[in-house]
Short mmCIF file of C-alpha atoms and ligand atoms in Angstrom, two decimals:
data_model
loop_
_atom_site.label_atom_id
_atom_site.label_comp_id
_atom_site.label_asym_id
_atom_site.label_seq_id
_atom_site.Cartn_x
_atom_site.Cartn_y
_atom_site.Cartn_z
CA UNK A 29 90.28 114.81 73.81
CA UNK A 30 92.06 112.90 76.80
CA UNK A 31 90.02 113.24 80.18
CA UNK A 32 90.42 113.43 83.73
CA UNK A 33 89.97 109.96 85.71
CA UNK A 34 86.76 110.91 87.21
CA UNK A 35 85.06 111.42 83.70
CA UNK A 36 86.67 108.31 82.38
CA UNK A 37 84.94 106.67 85.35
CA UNK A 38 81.52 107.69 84.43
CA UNK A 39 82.36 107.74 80.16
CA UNK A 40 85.34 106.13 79.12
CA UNK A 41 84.53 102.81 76.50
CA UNK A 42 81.40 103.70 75.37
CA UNK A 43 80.11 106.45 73.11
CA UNK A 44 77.11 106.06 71.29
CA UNK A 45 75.84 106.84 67.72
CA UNK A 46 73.02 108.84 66.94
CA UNK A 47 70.13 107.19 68.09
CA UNK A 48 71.73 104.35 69.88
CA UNK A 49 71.12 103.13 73.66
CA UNK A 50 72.50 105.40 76.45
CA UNK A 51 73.59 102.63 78.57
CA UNK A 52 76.39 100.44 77.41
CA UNK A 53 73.94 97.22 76.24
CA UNK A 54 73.99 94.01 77.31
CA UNK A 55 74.69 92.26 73.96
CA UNK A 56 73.43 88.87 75.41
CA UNK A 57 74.47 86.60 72.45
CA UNK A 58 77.04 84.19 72.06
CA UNK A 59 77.48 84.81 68.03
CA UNK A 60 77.16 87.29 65.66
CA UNK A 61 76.12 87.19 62.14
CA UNK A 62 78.09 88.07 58.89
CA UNK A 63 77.19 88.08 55.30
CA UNK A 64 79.80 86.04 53.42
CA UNK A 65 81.93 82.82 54.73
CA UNK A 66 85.03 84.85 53.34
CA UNK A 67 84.59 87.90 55.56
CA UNK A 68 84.12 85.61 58.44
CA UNK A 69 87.42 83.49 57.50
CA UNK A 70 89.10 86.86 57.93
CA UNK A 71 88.04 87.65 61.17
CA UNK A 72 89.41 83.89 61.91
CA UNK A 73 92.80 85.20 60.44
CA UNK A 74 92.97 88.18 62.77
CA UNK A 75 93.42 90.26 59.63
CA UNK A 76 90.06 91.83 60.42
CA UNK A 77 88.24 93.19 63.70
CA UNK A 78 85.16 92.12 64.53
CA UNK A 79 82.94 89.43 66.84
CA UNK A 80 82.48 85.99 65.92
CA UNK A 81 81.80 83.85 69.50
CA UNK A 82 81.74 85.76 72.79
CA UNK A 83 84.10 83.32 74.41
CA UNK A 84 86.50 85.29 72.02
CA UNK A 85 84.92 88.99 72.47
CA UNK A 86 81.89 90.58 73.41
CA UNK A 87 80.92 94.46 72.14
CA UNK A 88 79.65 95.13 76.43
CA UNK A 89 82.66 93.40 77.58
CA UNK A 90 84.92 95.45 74.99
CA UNK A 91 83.71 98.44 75.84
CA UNK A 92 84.45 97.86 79.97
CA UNK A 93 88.20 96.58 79.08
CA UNK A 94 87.79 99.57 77.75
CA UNK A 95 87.23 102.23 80.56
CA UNK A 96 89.59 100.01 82.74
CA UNK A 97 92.42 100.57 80.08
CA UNK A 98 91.49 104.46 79.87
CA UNK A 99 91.71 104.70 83.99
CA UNK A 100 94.80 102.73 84.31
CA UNK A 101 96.54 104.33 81.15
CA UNK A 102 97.10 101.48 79.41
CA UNK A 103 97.20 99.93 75.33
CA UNK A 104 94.64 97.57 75.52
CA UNK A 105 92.88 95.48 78.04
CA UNK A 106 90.62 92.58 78.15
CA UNK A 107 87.87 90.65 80.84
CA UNK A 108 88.56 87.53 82.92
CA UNK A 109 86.00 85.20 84.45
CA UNK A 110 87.77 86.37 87.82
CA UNK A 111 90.90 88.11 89.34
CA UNK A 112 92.14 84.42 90.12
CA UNK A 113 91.91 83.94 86.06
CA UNK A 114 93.28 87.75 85.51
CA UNK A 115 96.30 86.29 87.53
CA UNK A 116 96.56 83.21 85.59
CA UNK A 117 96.48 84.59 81.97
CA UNK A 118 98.72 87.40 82.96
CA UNK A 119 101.29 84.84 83.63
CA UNK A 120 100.80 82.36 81.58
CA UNK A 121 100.41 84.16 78.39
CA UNK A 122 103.98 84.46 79.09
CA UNK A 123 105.22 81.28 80.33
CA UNK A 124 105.39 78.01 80.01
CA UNK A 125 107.41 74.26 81.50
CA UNK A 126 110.83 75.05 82.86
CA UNK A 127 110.14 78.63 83.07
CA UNK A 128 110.59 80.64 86.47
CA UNK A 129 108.60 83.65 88.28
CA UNK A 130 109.56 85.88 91.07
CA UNK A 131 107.10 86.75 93.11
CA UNK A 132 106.10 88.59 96.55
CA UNK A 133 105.44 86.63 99.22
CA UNK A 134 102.71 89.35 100.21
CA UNK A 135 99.94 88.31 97.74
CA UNK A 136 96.18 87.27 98.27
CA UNK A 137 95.99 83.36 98.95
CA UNK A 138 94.59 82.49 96.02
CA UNK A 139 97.71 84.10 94.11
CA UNK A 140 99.83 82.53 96.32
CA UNK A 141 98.35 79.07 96.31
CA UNK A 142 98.03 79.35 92.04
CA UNK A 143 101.62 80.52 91.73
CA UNK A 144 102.81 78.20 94.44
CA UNK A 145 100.90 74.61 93.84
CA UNK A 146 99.14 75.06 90.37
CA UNK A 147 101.51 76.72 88.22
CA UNK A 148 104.27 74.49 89.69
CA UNK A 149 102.14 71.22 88.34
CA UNK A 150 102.72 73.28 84.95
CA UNK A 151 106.41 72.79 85.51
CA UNK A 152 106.25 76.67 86.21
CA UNK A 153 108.47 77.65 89.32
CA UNK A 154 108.94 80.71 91.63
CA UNK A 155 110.47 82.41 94.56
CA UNK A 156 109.04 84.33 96.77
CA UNK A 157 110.28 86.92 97.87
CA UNK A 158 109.31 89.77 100.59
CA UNK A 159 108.17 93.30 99.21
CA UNK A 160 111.18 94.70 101.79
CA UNK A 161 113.72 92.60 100.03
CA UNK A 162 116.69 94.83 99.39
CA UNK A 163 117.38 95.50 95.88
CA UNK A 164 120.90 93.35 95.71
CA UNK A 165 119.29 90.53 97.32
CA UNK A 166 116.31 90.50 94.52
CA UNK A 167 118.54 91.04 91.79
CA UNK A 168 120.38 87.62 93.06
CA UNK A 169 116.91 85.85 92.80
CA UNK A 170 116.42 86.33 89.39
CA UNK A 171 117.99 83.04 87.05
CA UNK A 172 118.52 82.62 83.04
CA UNK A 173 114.68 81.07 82.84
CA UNK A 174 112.98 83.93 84.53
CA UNK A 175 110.34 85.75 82.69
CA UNK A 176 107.99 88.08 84.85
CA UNK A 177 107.91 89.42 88.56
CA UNK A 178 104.12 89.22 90.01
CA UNK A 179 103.27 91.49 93.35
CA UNK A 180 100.51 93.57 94.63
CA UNK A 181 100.81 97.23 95.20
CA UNK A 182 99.00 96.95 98.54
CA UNK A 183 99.01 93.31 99.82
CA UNK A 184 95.84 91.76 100.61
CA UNK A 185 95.66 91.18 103.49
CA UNK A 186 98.71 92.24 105.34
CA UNK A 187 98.41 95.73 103.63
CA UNK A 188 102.02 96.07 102.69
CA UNK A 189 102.87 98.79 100.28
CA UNK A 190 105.33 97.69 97.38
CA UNK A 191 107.54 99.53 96.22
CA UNK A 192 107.13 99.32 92.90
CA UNK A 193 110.28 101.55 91.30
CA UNK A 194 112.32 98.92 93.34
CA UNK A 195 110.77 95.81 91.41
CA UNK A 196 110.46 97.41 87.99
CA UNK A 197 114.00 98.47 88.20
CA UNK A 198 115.09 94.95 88.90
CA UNK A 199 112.63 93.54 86.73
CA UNK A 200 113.76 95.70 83.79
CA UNK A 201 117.52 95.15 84.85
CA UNK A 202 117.17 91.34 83.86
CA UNK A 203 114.85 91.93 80.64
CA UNK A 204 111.70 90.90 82.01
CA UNK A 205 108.01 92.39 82.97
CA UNK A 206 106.36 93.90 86.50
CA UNK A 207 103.35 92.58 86.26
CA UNK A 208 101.54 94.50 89.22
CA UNK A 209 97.76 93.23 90.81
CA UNK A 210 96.32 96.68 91.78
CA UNK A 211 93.33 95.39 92.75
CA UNK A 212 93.36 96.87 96.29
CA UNK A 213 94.15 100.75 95.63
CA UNK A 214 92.30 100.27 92.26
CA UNK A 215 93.47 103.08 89.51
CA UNK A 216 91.66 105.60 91.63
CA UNK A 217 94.49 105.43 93.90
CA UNK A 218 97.20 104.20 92.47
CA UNK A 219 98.19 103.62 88.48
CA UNK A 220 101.31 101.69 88.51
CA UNK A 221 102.62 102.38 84.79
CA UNK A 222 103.41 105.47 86.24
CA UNK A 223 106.07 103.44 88.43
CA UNK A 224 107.42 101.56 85.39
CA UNK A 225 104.62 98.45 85.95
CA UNK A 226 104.41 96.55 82.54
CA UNK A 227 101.02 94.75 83.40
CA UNK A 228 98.10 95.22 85.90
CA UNK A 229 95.42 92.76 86.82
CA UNK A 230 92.47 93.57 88.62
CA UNK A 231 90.16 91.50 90.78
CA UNK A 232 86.85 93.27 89.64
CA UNK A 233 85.26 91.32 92.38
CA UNK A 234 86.50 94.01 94.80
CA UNK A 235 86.05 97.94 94.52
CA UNK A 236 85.42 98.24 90.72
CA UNK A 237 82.41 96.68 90.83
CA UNK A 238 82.03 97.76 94.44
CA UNK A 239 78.70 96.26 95.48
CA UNK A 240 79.60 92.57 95.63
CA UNK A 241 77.31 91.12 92.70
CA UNK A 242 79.47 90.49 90.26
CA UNK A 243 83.21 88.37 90.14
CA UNK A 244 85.64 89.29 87.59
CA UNK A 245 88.70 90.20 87.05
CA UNK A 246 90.54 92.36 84.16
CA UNK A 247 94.07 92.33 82.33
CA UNK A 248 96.24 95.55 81.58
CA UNK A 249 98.69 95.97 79.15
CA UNK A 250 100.85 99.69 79.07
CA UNK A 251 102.03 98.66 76.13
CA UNK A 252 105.60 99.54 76.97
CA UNK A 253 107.32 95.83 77.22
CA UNK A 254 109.77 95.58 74.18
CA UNK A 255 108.76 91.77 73.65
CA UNK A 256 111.13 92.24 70.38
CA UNK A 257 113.96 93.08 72.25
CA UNK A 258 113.98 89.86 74.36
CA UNK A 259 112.74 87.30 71.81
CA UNK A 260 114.93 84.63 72.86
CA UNK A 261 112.60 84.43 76.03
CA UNK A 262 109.07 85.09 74.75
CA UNK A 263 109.24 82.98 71.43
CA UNK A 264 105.38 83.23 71.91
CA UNK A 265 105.18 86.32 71.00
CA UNK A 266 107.97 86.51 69.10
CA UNK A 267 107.72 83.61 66.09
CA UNK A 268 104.95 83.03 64.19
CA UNK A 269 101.89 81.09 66.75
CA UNK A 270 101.46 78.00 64.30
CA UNK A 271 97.69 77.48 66.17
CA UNK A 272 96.63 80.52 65.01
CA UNK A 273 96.99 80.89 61.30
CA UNK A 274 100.83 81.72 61.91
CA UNK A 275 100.06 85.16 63.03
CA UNK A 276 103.81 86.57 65.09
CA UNK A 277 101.44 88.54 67.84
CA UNK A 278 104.53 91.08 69.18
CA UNK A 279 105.05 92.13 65.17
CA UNK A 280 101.58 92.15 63.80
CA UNK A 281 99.30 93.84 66.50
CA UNK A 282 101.96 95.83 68.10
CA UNK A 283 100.90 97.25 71.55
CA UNK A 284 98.01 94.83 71.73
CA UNK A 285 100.10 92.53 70.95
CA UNK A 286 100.19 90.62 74.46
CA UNK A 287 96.59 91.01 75.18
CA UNK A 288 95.60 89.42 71.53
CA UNK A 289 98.07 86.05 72.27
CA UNK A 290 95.62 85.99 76.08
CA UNK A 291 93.05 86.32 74.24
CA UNK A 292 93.48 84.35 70.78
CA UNK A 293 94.88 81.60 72.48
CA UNK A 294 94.19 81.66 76.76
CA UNK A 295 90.81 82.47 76.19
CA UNK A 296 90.36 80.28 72.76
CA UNK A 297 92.01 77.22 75.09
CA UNK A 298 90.54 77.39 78.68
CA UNK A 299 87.57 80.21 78.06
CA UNK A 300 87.80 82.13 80.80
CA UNK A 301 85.15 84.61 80.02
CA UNK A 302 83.23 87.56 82.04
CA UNK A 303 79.92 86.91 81.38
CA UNK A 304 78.40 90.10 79.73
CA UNK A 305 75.61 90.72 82.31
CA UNK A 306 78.49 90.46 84.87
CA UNK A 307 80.69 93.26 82.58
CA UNK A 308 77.58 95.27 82.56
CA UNK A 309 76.95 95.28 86.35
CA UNK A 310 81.01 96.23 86.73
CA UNK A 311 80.19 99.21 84.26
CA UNK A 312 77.85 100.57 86.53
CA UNK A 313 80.27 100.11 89.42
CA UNK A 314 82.96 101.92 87.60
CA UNK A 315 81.04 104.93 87.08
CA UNK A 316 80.62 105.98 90.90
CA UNK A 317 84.39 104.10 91.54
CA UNK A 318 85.91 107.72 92.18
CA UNK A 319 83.38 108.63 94.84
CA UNK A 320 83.07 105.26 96.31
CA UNK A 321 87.01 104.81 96.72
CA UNK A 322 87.43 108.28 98.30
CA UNK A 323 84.84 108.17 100.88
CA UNK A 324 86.21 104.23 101.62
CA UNK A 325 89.70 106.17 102.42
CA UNK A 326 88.45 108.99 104.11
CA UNK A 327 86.37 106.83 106.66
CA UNK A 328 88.65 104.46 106.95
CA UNK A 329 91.48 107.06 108.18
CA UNK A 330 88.70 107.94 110.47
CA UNK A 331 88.03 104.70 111.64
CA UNK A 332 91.62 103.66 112.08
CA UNK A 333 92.93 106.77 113.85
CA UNK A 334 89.75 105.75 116.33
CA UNK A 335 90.70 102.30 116.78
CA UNK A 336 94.56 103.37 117.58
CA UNK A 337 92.79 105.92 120.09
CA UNK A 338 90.90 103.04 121.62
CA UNK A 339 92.40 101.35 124.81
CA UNK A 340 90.63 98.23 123.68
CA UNK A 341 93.03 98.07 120.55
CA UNK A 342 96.17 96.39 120.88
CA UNK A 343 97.16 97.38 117.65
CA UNK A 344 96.50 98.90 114.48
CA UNK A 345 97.53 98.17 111.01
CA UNK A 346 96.40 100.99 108.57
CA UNK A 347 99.23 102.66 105.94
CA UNK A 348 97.44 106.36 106.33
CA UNK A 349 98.59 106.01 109.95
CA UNK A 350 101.76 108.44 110.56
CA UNK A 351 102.55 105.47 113.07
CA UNK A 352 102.40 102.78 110.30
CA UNK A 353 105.69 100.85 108.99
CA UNK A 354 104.74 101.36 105.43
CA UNK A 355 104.01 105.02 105.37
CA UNK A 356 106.01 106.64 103.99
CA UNK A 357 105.46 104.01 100.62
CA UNK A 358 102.25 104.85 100.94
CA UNK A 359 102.82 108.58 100.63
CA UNK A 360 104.59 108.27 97.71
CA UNK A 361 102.52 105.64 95.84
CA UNK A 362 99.10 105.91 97.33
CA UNK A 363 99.15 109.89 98.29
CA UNK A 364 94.92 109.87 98.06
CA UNK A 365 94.94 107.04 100.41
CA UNK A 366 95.37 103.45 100.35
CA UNK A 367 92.43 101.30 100.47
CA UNK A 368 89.32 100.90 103.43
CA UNK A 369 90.85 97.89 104.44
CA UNK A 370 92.26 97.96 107.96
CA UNK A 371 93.65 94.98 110.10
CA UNK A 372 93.86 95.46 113.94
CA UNK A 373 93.92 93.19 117.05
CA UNK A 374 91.78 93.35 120.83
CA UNK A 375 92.63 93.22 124.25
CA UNK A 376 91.96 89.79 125.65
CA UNK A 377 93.01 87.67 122.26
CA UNK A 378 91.00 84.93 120.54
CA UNK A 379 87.38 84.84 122.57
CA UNK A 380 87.54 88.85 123.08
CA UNK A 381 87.66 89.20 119.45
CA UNK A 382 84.62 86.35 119.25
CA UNK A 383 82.63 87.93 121.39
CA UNK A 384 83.58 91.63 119.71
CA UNK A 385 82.81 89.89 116.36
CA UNK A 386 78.89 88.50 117.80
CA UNK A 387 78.25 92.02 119.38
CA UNK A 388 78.71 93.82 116.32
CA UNK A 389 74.87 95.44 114.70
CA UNK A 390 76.11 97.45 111.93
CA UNK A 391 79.01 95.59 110.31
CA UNK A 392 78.57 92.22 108.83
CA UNK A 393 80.49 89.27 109.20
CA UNK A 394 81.21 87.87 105.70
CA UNK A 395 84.47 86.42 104.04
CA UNK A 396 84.71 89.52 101.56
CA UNK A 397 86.34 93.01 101.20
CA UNK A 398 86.04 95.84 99.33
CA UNK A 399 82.37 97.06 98.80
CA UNK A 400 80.14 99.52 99.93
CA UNK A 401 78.73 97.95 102.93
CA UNK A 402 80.79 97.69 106.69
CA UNK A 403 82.14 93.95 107.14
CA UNK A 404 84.50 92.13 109.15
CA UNK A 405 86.38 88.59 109.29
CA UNK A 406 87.96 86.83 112.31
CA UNK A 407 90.10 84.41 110.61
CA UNK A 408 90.65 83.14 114.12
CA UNK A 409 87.10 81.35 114.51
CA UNK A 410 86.09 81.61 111.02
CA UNK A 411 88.30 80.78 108.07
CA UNK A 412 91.47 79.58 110.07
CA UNK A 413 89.63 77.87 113.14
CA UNK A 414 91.09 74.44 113.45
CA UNK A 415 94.50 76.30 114.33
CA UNK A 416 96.00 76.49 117.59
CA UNK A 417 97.16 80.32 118.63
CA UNK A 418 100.85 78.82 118.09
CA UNK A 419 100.45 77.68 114.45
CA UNK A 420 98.10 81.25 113.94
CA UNK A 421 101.27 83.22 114.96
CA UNK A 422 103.41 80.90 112.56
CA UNK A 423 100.97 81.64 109.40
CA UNK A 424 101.59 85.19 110.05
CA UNK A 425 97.44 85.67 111.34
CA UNK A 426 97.86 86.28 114.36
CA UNK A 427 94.71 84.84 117.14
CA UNK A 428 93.19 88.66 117.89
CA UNK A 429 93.59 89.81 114.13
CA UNK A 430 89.98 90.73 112.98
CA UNK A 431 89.85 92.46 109.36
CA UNK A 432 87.40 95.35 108.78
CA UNK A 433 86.66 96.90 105.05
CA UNK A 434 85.10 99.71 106.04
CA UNK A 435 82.01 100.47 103.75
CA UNK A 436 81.05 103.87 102.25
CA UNK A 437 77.85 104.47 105.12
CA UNK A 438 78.16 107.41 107.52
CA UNK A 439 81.74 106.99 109.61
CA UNK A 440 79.58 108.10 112.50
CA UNK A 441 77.56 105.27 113.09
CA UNK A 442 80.42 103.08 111.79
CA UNK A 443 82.54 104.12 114.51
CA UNK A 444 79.30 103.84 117.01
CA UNK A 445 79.01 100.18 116.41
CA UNK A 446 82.09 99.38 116.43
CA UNK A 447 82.37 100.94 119.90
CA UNK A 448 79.37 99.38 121.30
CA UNK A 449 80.79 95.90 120.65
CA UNK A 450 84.14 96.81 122.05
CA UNK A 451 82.83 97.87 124.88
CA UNK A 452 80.83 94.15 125.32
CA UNK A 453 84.12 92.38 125.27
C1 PLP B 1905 90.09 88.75 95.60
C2 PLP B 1905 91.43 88.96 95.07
C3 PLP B 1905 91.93 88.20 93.99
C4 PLP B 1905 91.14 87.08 93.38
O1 PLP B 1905 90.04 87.60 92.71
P1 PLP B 1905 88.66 86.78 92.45
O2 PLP B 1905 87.87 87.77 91.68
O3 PLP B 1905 88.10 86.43 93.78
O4 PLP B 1905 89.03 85.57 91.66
C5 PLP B 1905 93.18 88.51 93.50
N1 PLP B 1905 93.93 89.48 94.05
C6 PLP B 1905 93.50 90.22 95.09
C7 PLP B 1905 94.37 91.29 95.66
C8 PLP B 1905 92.24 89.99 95.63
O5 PLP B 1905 91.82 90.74 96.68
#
């Protein structure tokens, strides 16, 4: 019986057997046991299921890929170390030297810097493009050695919405895959197979696990790439994968096929692996994520339609503003709400915004986002500091830009604090 997203939140890749534990385990053990060499040669094979080495797979960590693939609709999923790794696998599973990415220019850092510098030491290269690119001008950035489009369905942190039709369309158009980082809106907001999305990746780090303990990151597959059809590009996945026992992973395993090749050979390679305490914490994360993300939106939208009140406020950025540029996108993609994230500037530039940022008693200044608790960031003296305000406006962050992820306590005395320290400025 399929369920609704909320009981997949609280249920989805774990059911016990009679008698068994409750709670998802923690199966804290790097091997498993078999009875004959021959049964364990055929789990080295891939011709049959089961744990050998948790670098490989892990029952707790299984069982969270799990629930992620249930809530984001997908054919199979697996755990990263990290969302940085997520990224990295999602690609590179894919490519290799002298192969080519498009990608939006609207992407966390640590994307952009890994796509940009690190993948181009690989001999991998890209162009970046803007999530408002019209649809003729991306079409003319795709070339013959182009394999996979990479953007974020709500950009972190200039909180663009992408439209995703748009990229899928033109992703499809030249025979390769959307692969989409939803981390932001998580699938409580936003599932992007719905909008023809090939691949998600997920910084767990963020709202899934929701109470900043644990980093991971998860991988996505819907399944719906025809690899087959475009052989001639992913001869990966395609022709028999002579380092593992000459298994073809698009014929034999199907659906999963692209998440077995990340995980028989990405994670075999460079080990990548969420430890299974760390899947266990996410777990319990996941089962309040469809409260948590709802009452992050719904205070946000509070907080942000105070801030644009606020004659303190030069500006708001917020897509569940009516004023806001993206809307409309955000309408049709994130109708439940976006994310608690909000970006806005002060009255009186770079020291107002200091002296906002020291008055502040609730909300804590830390260099995260997306959990349960009230923080803020002013790249401007923290992260960003030995800028000028010129080369600040040229990075695109501008000198009075303070970022708030607004936590899940009351909006009340969220909006008090945030007043008090406005009014010290
Ligand atoms: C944080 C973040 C990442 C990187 O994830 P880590 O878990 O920190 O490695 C990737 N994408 C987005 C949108 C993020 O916010």
């Amino acid at each position: 019986m399929a369920y609704k997203i909320n009981t997949n939140c609280v249920q989805a890749g774990y059911t016990p057997g009679n008698g068994e534990a409750r709670v998802l385990p923690i199966y804290q053990s790097t091997t498993f046991k078999y009875e004959s060499s021959e049964q364990m040669g055929r789990l080295f094979d891939l011709s049959e299921s089961g744990y050998f080495y948790t670098r490989l797979q892990n029952p707790t960590n299984d069982a969270v890929a799990a629930k992620i693939c249930a809530l984001e609709g997908g054919a199979a999923a697996m755990l990263t170390s990290s969302g940085q790794a997520a990224t990295f696998f999602s690609l590179f599973t894919i490519l290799g030297a002298g192969d080519h990415i498009v990608a939006s220019s609207a992407i966390y850092g640590g994307s952009f810097n890994l796509i940009a510098v690190t993948m181009k030491r690989m001999g991998i290269d890209a162009t970046f493009v803007h999530p408002d690119i019209t649809e003729e001008e991306l079409a003319a950035t795709f070339k013959p050695n182009t394999k996979a489009v990479f953007a974020e369905t709500l950009a972190n942190p200039a909180l663009i919405v992408l439209d995703i039709e748009k990229f899928s369309r033109q992703a499809h158009a030249h025979g390769v895959p959307l692969i989409i980082d939803n981390t932001f809106p998580t699938p409580i907001n936003c599932n992007p197979f719905k909008f023809g999305a090939d691949i998600v990746i997920h910084s767990t780090t963020k709202y899934m696990d929701g109470h900043a303990t644990a980093v991971g990151g998860c991988i996505v597959d819907s399944g719906n790439f025809d690899w087959l059809a475009h052989a001639d590009k992913y001869p990966g996945l395609c022709t028999p994968d002579d380092s593992y026992h000459g298994v073809t992973y698009a014929k034999d395993f199907g659906k999963g096929g692209y998440i077995t090749k990340a995980t028989a050979q990405l994670m075999r390679d460079l080990g990548s692996i969420q430890s299974p305490q760390n899947a266990f914490l996410l777990n319990l994360g996941l089962e309040t994520l469809h409260l948590r993300v709802k009452r992050h939106c719904e205070n946000a939208q509070a907080v942000a339609e105070y801030l644009e009140a606020s004659d303190k406020v030069t500006w708001v950025n917020y897509p569940g503003l009516e004023s806001n540029k993206y809307h409309a996108l955000a309408e049709k993609y994130l109708p439940n709400g976006s994310s608690g994230v909000i970006s806005f500037g002060v009255k009186g530039r770079r020291a107002a915004a200091t002296k906002f940022m020291d008055s502040l008693k609730l909300g804590a200044i830390v260099t995260h986002v997306a959990d349960a608790r009230t923080c803020l960031l002013h790249p401007a003296s923290t992260t960003h500091r030995q800028m000028t305000d010129e080369q600040l406006v040229e990075a695109g962050v501008l000198p009075d830009l303070i970022r708030l992820s607004v936590g899940i306590e009351d909006v009340s005395d969220i909006i008090a604090d945030l007043e008090q320290a406005l009014a010290k400025m």
